[in-house]
XYZ file of C-alpha atoms in Angstrom:
519
model
C 28.267 -90.071 -82.075
C 28.980 -93.911 -82.642
C 31.356 -96.391 -80.824
C 32.679 -99.145 -82.762
C 33.619 -102.513 -82.419
C 36.139 -103.839 -84.692
C 37.593 -107.367 -85.523
C 36.594 -108.126 -81.823
C 38.166 -105.031 -80.566
C 36.209 -102.706 -78.250
C 37.111 -99.419 -78.701
C 34.665 -97.463 -76.605
C 31.686 -98.577 -74.446
C 28.296 -97.180 -73.900
C 27.914 -96.085 -70.109
C 24.233 -96.578 -68.959
C 22.732 -93.109 -68.402
C 21.779 -91.903 -65.452
C 18.469 -89.915 -64.991
C 20.503 -86.555 -64.877
C 22.660 -87.504 -67.923
C 19.708 -88.874 -69.792
C 18.049 -85.424 -69.311
C 21.369 -83.490 -70.258
C 21.374 -85.466 -73.486
C 17.892 -84.666 -74.196
C 18.679 -81.022 -73.920
C 21.596 -81.242 -76.086
C 19.513 -82.802 -78.734
C 16.727 -80.311 -78.396
C 18.560 -77.362 -79.344
C 19.609 -78.757 -82.994
C 18.096 -76.336 -84.998
C 19.473 -75.008 -88.346
C 19.693 -71.264 -88.814
C 18.064 -69.694 -91.529
C 15.647 -73.009 -92.461
C 12.047 -72.467 -91.337
C 8.815 -74.770 -91.478
C 5.557 -72.699 -92.092
C 2.739 -74.345 -91.088
C -0.612 -72.873 -92.858
C -4.164 -72.490 -91.490
C -6.447 -75.187 -92.307
C -3.744 -77.271 -93.830
C -3.851 -75.311 -97.255
C -0.943 -73.243 -98.880
C -2.431 -70.154 -100.446
C -1.443 -69.928 -104.269
C 0.263 -66.916 -104.091
C 2.269 -67.668 -100.823
C 5.464 -68.301 -102.586
C 5.463 -64.442 -103.730
C 4.357 -63.069 -100.029
C 7.637 -65.319 -99.025
C 9.829 -63.776 -101.510
C 8.454 -60.240 -100.797
C 9.498 -60.619 -97.035
C 13.151 -61.751 -97.904
C 12.709 -65.551 -98.197
C 13.015 -68.386 -100.263
C 10.449 -71.232 -100.626
C 12.732 -74.572 -100.832
C 9.880 -77.171 -100.962
C 5.960 -76.801 -100.805
C 4.701 -79.547 -98.801
C 1.122 -79.250 -100.139
C -0.160 -82.534 -98.890
C 0.313 -81.287 -95.102
C -0.275 -77.071 -95.471
C 3.529 -76.889 -94.890
C 6.072 -74.798 -96.561
C 10.102 -75.099 -95.737
C 11.352 -71.531 -96.439
C 15.016 -70.392 -96.376
C 16.097 -66.795 -95.317
C 19.269 -66.055 -97.274
C 22.221 -64.625 -95.288
C 21.769 -66.679 -92.398
C 24.598 -69.285 -92.172
C 23.126 -72.940 -92.499
C 25.586 -75.258 -90.528
C 25.548 -78.898 -90.404
C 25.945 -78.301 -86.297
C 23.073 -76.197 -85.112
C 24.253 -72.584 -83.428
C 22.846 -71.944 -80.390
C 22.714 -68.431 -80.022
C 19.746 -66.498 -78.355
C 17.212 -64.736 -80.443
C 18.571 -61.216 -79.566
C 21.948 -62.152 -80.729
C 20.818 -63.457 -84.070
C 17.484 -61.479 -84.970
C 15.662 -64.871 -85.293
C 12.771 -63.570 -83.500
C 12.301 -60.811 -86.407
C 12.459 -63.537 -88.862
C 10.126 -65.392 -87.549
C 7.900 -62.508 -86.735
C 8.252 -61.550 -90.283
C 7.069 -64.718 -91.824
C 4.363 -65.312 -89.359
C 2.729 -62.327 -90.683
C 2.413 -63.665 -94.207
C -1.138 -64.290 -95.292
C -2.668 -67.698 -94.022
C 0.475 -68.635 -91.850
C -0.611 -70.446 -88.304
C 2.681 -70.941 -86.835
C 6.647 -70.809 -87.948
C 9.089 -73.323 -86.514
C 12.859 -73.639 -87.194
C 13.854 -76.747 -88.836
C 15.739 -79.183 -87.437
C 18.538 -82.078 -87.909
C 17.678 -85.277 -87.270
C 19.727 -88.654 -86.902
C 20.104 -92.102 -87.619
C 19.953 -93.698 -84.634
C 23.638 -94.593 -83.893
C 24.963 -98.053 -84.208
C 27.918 -99.754 -82.778
C 29.183 -102.018 -85.617
C 31.662 -104.893 -86.478
C 32.846 -105.847 -89.929
C 32.225 -109.572 -90.681
C 34.535 -112.136 -93.035
C 32.745 -114.133 -95.526
C 30.638 -116.993 -94.085
C 31.638 -120.804 -94.437
C 28.347 -122.324 -94.856
C 25.167 -121.613 -96.533
C 21.182 -122.503 -96.765
C 21.077 -125.382 -99.054
C 17.301 -125.999 -101.098
C 17.612 -127.990 -103.903
C 20.902 -127.668 -106.225
C 22.032 -124.095 -104.864
C 23.539 -122.884 -101.566
C 22.230 -119.252 -100.625
C 21.367 -117.119 -98.014
C 24.199 -118.153 -95.278
C 23.516 -115.796 -92.928
C 19.923 -116.696 -91.938
C 20.991 -120.542 -91.772
C 23.280 -119.542 -88.569
C 22.428 -118.445 -84.996
C 23.069 -114.537 -86.072
C 19.738 -115.122 -88.102
C 18.221 -114.905 -84.478
C 16.501 -111.295 -85.099
C 14.779 -112.246 -87.949
C 13.563 -115.531 -86.682
C 12.430 -113.987 -83.464
C 9.609 -111.251 -85.015
C 8.264 -114.270 -87.274
C 10.793 -114.486 -89.938
C 10.488 -118.253 -90.802
C 8.635 -121.020 -92.217
C 8.089 -122.312 -95.895
C 10.837 -125.377 -95.020
C 13.665 -122.535 -95.109
C 16.495 -123.923 -93.303
C 17.335 -121.985 -90.506
C 14.351 -121.676 -88.397
C 11.372 -123.843 -87.912
C 9.681 -125.373 -90.705
C 6.434 -124.174 -90.448
C 5.451 -120.166 -89.857
C 4.705 -117.276 -91.373
C 6.213 -118.038 -94.674
C 4.467 -120.970 -95.026
C 1.478 -118.350 -95.767
C 3.030 -115.398 -97.214
C 6.701 -113.727 -97.195
C 5.503 -110.287 -97.961
C 4.606 -110.195 -101.589
C 2.626 -106.855 -102.977
C 3.592 -105.330 -99.816
C 5.518 -101.847 -100.558
C 7.994 -100.966 -97.539
C 9.320 -97.233 -97.602
C 12.739 -97.025 -96.171
C 13.471 -93.581 -94.970
C 17.105 -93.663 -93.905
C 20.795 -93.017 -95.254
C 19.573 -94.465 -98.648
C 20.267 -98.251 -100.171
C 23.015 -99.847 -101.787
C 21.029 -100.445 -104.816
C 23.774 -102.756 -106.304
C 23.719 -104.833 -102.950
C 22.580 -108.670 -103.886
C 20.215 -108.972 -100.941
C 18.351 -105.583 -101.762
C 18.311 -104.812 -105.535
C 15.710 -107.888 -106.315
C 13.216 -106.338 -103.883
C 14.163 -102.450 -105.014
C 11.481 -100.770 -106.782
C 12.210 -96.978 -105.830
C 15.679 -94.921 -105.719
C 14.713 -91.228 -104.467
C 16.904 -88.819 -102.817
C 15.332 -85.800 -100.785
C 19.042 -84.705 -99.606
C 19.956 -81.479 -101.315
C 23.588 -81.164 -100.890
C 23.424 -77.391 -101.624
C 21.194 -76.921 -98.693
C 23.672 -78.909 -96.295
C 26.867 -79.306 -97.764
C 28.717 -82.408 -97.105
C 32.287 -83.553 -98.231
C 31.389 -87.131 -97.321
C 27.988 -87.845 -99.606
C 27.192 -86.721 -102.901
C 23.433 -86.693 -101.931
C 22.216 -89.466 -104.436
C 19.782 -91.914 -103.364
C 22.778 -94.489 -103.084
C 23.948 -94.991 -99.633
C 27.198 -93.715 -98.728
C 27.094 -94.321 -94.860
C 25.860 -98.036 -94.527
C 22.717 -97.465 -91.988
C 19.936 -97.464 -94.832
C 21.157 -100.492 -96.386
C 21.425 -102.060 -92.777
C 18.048 -101.387 -91.912
C 16.566 -102.246 -95.287
C 18.119 -105.858 -95.303
C 16.421 -106.584 -91.986
C 12.980 -105.793 -93.150
C 13.046 -107.240 -96.737
C 16.486 -109.041 -97.878
C 15.325 -111.058 -100.504
C 15.356 -114.702 -100.327
C 16.882 -117.359 -102.592
C 19.931 -118.446 -104.976
C 21.734 -115.022 -106.177
C 20.302 -112.871 -103.605
C 22.959 -112.695 -101.392
C 23.587 -113.894 -97.936
C 20.790 -112.483 -95.716
C 17.331 -112.823 -95.531
C 14.729 -110.241 -94.329
C 11.606 -110.519 -92.203
C 9.498 -110.283 -95.472
C 11.830 -111.234 -98.063
C 9.262 -110.751 -101.154
C 8.391 -107.435 -100.202
C 8.921 -104.113 -102.184
C 11.401 -101.631 -101.077
C 11.219 -98.250 -101.470
C 14.566 -96.383 -101.199
C 13.744 -92.613 -99.735
C 17.001 -91.193 -98.753
C 16.445 -88.373 -96.089
C 19.613 -88.759 -94.139
C 23.418 -88.054 -95.570
C 26.760 -88.896 -94.104
C 27.833 -85.852 -92.487
C 31.603 -85.367 -91.088
C 32.162 -85.558 -87.097
C 33.074 -82.021 -85.646
C 36.832 -83.279 -85.053
C 39.249 -85.043 -87.042
C 42.716 -84.394 -88.326
C 41.460 -83.979 -91.783
C 38.289 -84.649 -94.153
C 39.047 -88.337 -94.092
C 38.614 -88.560 -90.668
C 35.750 -86.650 -89.710
C 34.264 -88.485 -92.855
C 35.004 -91.953 -91.306
C 33.810 -90.600 -87.825
C 30.688 -88.803 -89.254
C 26.917 -90.129 -89.000
C 24.072 -90.383 -90.843
C 22.097 -86.549 -90.706
C 19.397 -84.880 -92.280
C 16.917 -82.078 -91.789
C 13.141 -82.558 -90.442
C 12.104 -81.028 -93.932
C 13.767 -83.525 -95.417
C 11.945 -86.519 -93.461
C 8.424 -84.788 -93.870
C 9.004 -84.751 -97.802
C 10.130 -88.329 -97.403
C 6.917 -89.232 -96.075
C 5.116 -87.417 -98.589
C 6.989 -89.336 -101.095
C 6.141 -92.817 -99.469
C 2.417 -91.671 -99.710
C 2.873 -90.947 -103.160
C 4.510 -94.093 -104.104
C 1.795 -95.936 -102.495
C 3.858 -97.179 -99.545
C 2.116 -99.664 -97.118
C 4.959 -99.644 -94.868
C 7.404 -96.964 -93.473
C 10.173 -97.805 -91.608
C 12.355 -94.787 -89.739
C 15.465 -95.651 -87.755
C 16.001 -92.042 -87.137
C 14.658 -89.035 -84.907
C 15.490 -85.984 -82.547
C 14.674 -85.224 -78.884
C 12.229 -82.135 -78.579
C 11.399 -80.099 -75.544
C 7.736 -79.620 -75.607
C 7.984 -76.812 -72.562
C 9.386 -74.558 -75.881
C 6.948 -73.363 -78.298
C 9.030 -74.767 -81.077
C 8.834 -78.094 -79.620
C 5.292 -78.339 -79.281
C 4.907 -77.058 -82.491
C 7.059 -79.540 -83.946
C 4.827 -82.385 -82.552
C 1.841 -80.965 -83.926
C 3.524 -80.910 -87.237
C 4.571 -84.238 -87.095
C 1.221 -85.562 -85.795
C -0.405 -83.693 -89.006
C 1.948 -85.608 -91.232
C 1.767 -88.799 -89.854
C -2.149 -88.992 -89.555
C -2.335 -88.031 -93.226
C 0.108 -90.575 -93.760
C -2.165 -93.313 -91.570
C -5.393 -92.065 -93.510
C -3.280 -93.142 -96.716
C -3.346 -96.594 -95.258
C 0.214 -96.480 -94.255
C 1.789 -98.586 -90.973
C 4.324 -95.985 -89.742
C 7.132 -97.539 -87.497
C 9.801 -95.572 -85.929
C 12.813 -96.263 -83.524
C 12.990 -95.363 -79.884
C 16.338 -94.214 -80.048
C 19.579 -95.227 -78.232
C 20.713 -92.568 -75.837
C 19.523 -94.398 -73.208
C 16.915 -91.690 -72.085
C 13.942 -92.146 -70.030
C 11.435 -90.616 -71.784
C 8.480 -90.539 -69.181
C 9.129 -87.019 -68.058
C 6.319 -85.338 -70.356
C 8.828 -82.450 -71.262
C 10.976 -84.254 -73.808
C 9.398 -86.534 -76.318
C 11.342 -88.434 -79.318
C 10.273 -87.605 -82.636
C 8.982 -89.005 -85.194
C 8.300 -92.134 -82.711
C 6.053 -90.291 -80.601
C 4.046 -88.739 -83.393
C 0.553 -89.375 -83.672
C -0.424 -93.096 -85.412
C 3.314 -94.195 -85.106
C 4.432 -97.216 -83.579
C 7.487 -96.879 -81.708
C 9.842 -99.565 -81.191
C 12.365 -100.325 -78.229
C 15.461 -102.632 -78.452
C 15.538 -106.131 -77.168
C 18.120 -108.789 -76.358
C 18.501 -112.242 -77.953
C 17.525 -114.927 -75.171
C 20.568 -117.191 -76.411
C 22.978 -114.391 -75.366
C 21.551 -112.597 -72.465
C 22.825 -109.036 -71.908
C 26.069 -108.346 -70.341
C 28.289 -105.795 -71.169
C 31.442 -106.754 -69.387
C 33.869 -107.134 -71.876
C 35.004 -110.502 -72.861
C 31.696 -112.121 -71.800
C 30.352 -114.967 -73.155
C 26.847 -116.031 -74.766
C 24.846 -117.715 -71.777
C 20.783 -118.159 -72.316
C 18.435 -116.193 -70.157
C 15.337 -113.775 -70.514
C 14.852 -111.043 -73.209
C 15.386 -107.746 -71.558
C 15.275 -104.442 -72.631
C 18.697 -103.132 -74.196
C 21.022 -101.114 -72.189
C 21.307 -98.301 -74.656
C 17.366 -98.129 -75.612
C 15.221 -95.463 -74.788
C 12.552 -96.132 -72.917
C 9.311 -94.951 -70.960
C 5.640 -95.641 -70.539
C 4.734 -92.473 -72.894
C 6.739 -93.939 -75.857
C 3.413 -96.860 -75.595
C 6.005 -98.889 -77.681
C 6.642 -102.473 -78.452
C 10.006 -103.981 -78.853
C 12.062 -105.864 -81.052
C 15.392 -107.363 -81.642
C 18.201 -104.424 -81.311
C 21.063 -106.910 -79.785
C 23.375 -105.884 -76.950
C 26.643 -107.441 -75.913
C 28.263 -110.219 -75.659
C 29.240 -109.839 -79.557
C 29.808 -113.741 -80.307
C 31.846 -114.790 -83.082
C 31.204 -114.474 -86.702
C 28.926 -117.442 -87.250
C 27.925 -118.100 -83.934
C 25.275 -117.374 -81.367
C 25.622 -113.581 -80.550
C 23.915 -110.403 -79.023
C 24.696 -108.795 -81.919
C 22.407 -108.360 -84.978
C 23.298 -109.129 -88.934
C 22.528 -106.941 -91.573
C 23.655 -106.194 -94.898
C 25.619 -102.930 -95.496
C 26.686 -100.554 -98.350
C 29.823 -100.453 -101.107
C 29.146 -97.017 -101.689
C 28.861 -95.480 -105.142
C 29.397 -98.443 -107.752
C 32.561 -99.076 -109.318
C 34.310 -96.855 -106.696
C 36.505 -97.810 -103.695
C 36.548 -96.525 -100.086
C 37.674 -93.037 -99.419
C 36.982 -89.532 -99.607
C 34.745 -88.555 -102.793
C 36.733 -85.756 -103.552
C 39.408 -88.381 -104.650
C 38.301 -89.619 -108.091
C 36.609 -93.056 -108.170
C 36.564 -92.861 -104.239
C 33.472 -93.063 -102.106
C 32.297 -93.825 -98.627
C 30.236 -97.194 -97.987
C 29.772 -98.973 -94.582
C 30.386 -96.819 -91.354
C 34.122 -96.770 -90.787
C 34.758 -99.958 -92.129
C 35.369 -99.546 -95.948
C 32.826 -101.162 -98.699
C 31.691 -103.932 -96.415
C 28.981 -106.023 -97.709
C 27.809 -107.400 -94.026
C 27.926 -106.144 -90.484
C 26.885 -106.733 -86.881
C 25.720 -104.338 -85.509
C 23.177 -103.232 -82.242
C 20.776 -100.439 -81.918
C 16.921 -99.473 -82.164
C 17.891 -98.798 -85.599
C 17.467 -102.807 -86.181
C 14.063 -103.176 -84.184
C 11.819 -100.567 -86.267
C 12.542 -102.414 -89.625
C 12.249 -105.642 -88.148
C 8.641 -104.967 -86.762
C 7.947 -103.123 -90.221
C 8.726 -106.296 -91.704
C 6.501 -108.141 -89.467
C 3.916 -105.529 -90.043
C 4.236 -106.335 -94.373
C 3.599 -109.844 -93.556
C 0.392 -109.322 -91.997
C -0.647 -106.663 -94.394
C 0.113 -109.317 -97.279
C -1.847 -111.579 -95.758
C -4.750 -109.043 -94.755
C -4.754 -106.453 -97.438
C -7.952 -105.283 -96.415
C -6.864 -104.020 -92.821
C -5.782 -100.337 -92.506
C -3.082 -99.092 -90.342
C -4.726 -98.908 -86.938
C -5.796 -102.662 -87.750
C -2.377 -104.008 -88.070
C -0.762 -102.254 -85.233
C -3.499 -102.948 -83.098
C -2.945 -106.860 -84.155
C 1.014 -106.635 -83.829
C 0.230 -105.665 -79.993
C -2.668 -108.355 -79.884
C -0.253 -111.127 -81.004
C 2.845 -110.048 -79.268
C 4.498 -111.502 -76.158
C 3.091 -109.830 -72.983
C 5.405 -107.473 -71.308
C 6.935 -109.147 -68.084
C 9.183 -108.297 -65.242
C 12.538 -108.573 -67.511
C 11.054 -106.571 -70.236
C 8.574 -104.064 -69.862
C 7.191 -103.833 -73.068
C 5.166 -106.508 -75.481
C 7.722 -108.233 -77.670
C 6.804 -108.338 -81.233
C 6.281 -111.842 -82.971
C 3.563 -112.773 -85.665
C 4.823 -116.599 -85.492
C 1.492 -117.197 -84.046
C -0.686 -115.223 -86.257
C -0.555 -117.420 -89.569
C -2.642 -120.682 -89.607
C 0.056 -123.017 -90.756
C -0.152 -127.026 -91.617
């Protein structure tokens, strides 16, 4: 569940979790199964031609054949699908009998529950219009990059080319990512946003409201949560006059919007409006799997995923899900795609081998933890002012050696002012369905857009959801400069040029600033 900072008023603060509370959170998230939906994994990665008929004869319905991976998503009718997982034992639900029946079908190796995945929650802050801009030539543009709050993009290597706001020379003297395709698997992208429209080449949604209904979101590719637009802008918001007020790390890269999350209502609230305002971006693992398939089909070079769930490897289901994701991400890597995923925001120590974060800990995926702003040392005491200090692991970030993660800006408190030094990360946000105003979609002419602040174009926020797309943008710069590199080479080089881990940040810190030969 998100907590929010609005107009400088702290409503809820996230406390650092103890090991006990972290384990409790892992257990809770690992229980997010979706009743009535199953992933059928076929032997040798091959789905028999007559598989659909066999599943139908067994009382099931094939929703999607992920033929590339040898996986089918199957629904068994008359089993209620809820946006919040049922946690009843098999003996009460007959679930074991259903799984046994599905597993008995020709070619099926094993059967898993489909599960919920969520966009890693952010703490957000609405932003008023800026008062100054970058000025190159005759026009003024990209205000936020030319402010202290452009720090996160600059820190990973988004600077150069004499663009005001960062060092004059840097990666942008060599490339700004042109020709590289970054797939954003998230809650959608605001296709009308001036920061993203120039670079947007694909709008596709794997969200099916019939499979998981939501009163908050119509399932179209347009972002009705804000999470996806925010992450996309950090990776590849456009540069130049008429392109909004943000600049992403790879401002000339192509963005592929693949929606796999929808705004789902919170469990409690006075009415639908209140529940949707407090809701969060949620999807299904099967949608994420299909989203990765879409990215391969549409020739993505990079996949950015600021989403996930914790699974318990001590269960057969958990171990199976790890194997499934390894199979899917290995196929993407063979296609040359660099996969980047956020490590998560529950302050969980993932050193316990029983629990892992997926997709961040799947094979061939580069996991990213959140780091802080060196100009605004972390201080979670309300009302604290920014003071420079060492870069550290953000208080909310998941961590642990098994992640094998790199670090990139996620931000932290203090929040700072609107245009001055801040620990928070600036990003674009969504105005919902074009031609609507903020509100419940069931009311004509209304839609949700930017978290719970209405149809806002920009927000400040903190979370590992920033860290992943920033690294995706850095990877895009490397791929643009070295189009012959495969996924493993790109990831290894990101690690090679990263700042080494130290006592304050025990993960290598991504920066590609020194990776380019500039005048």
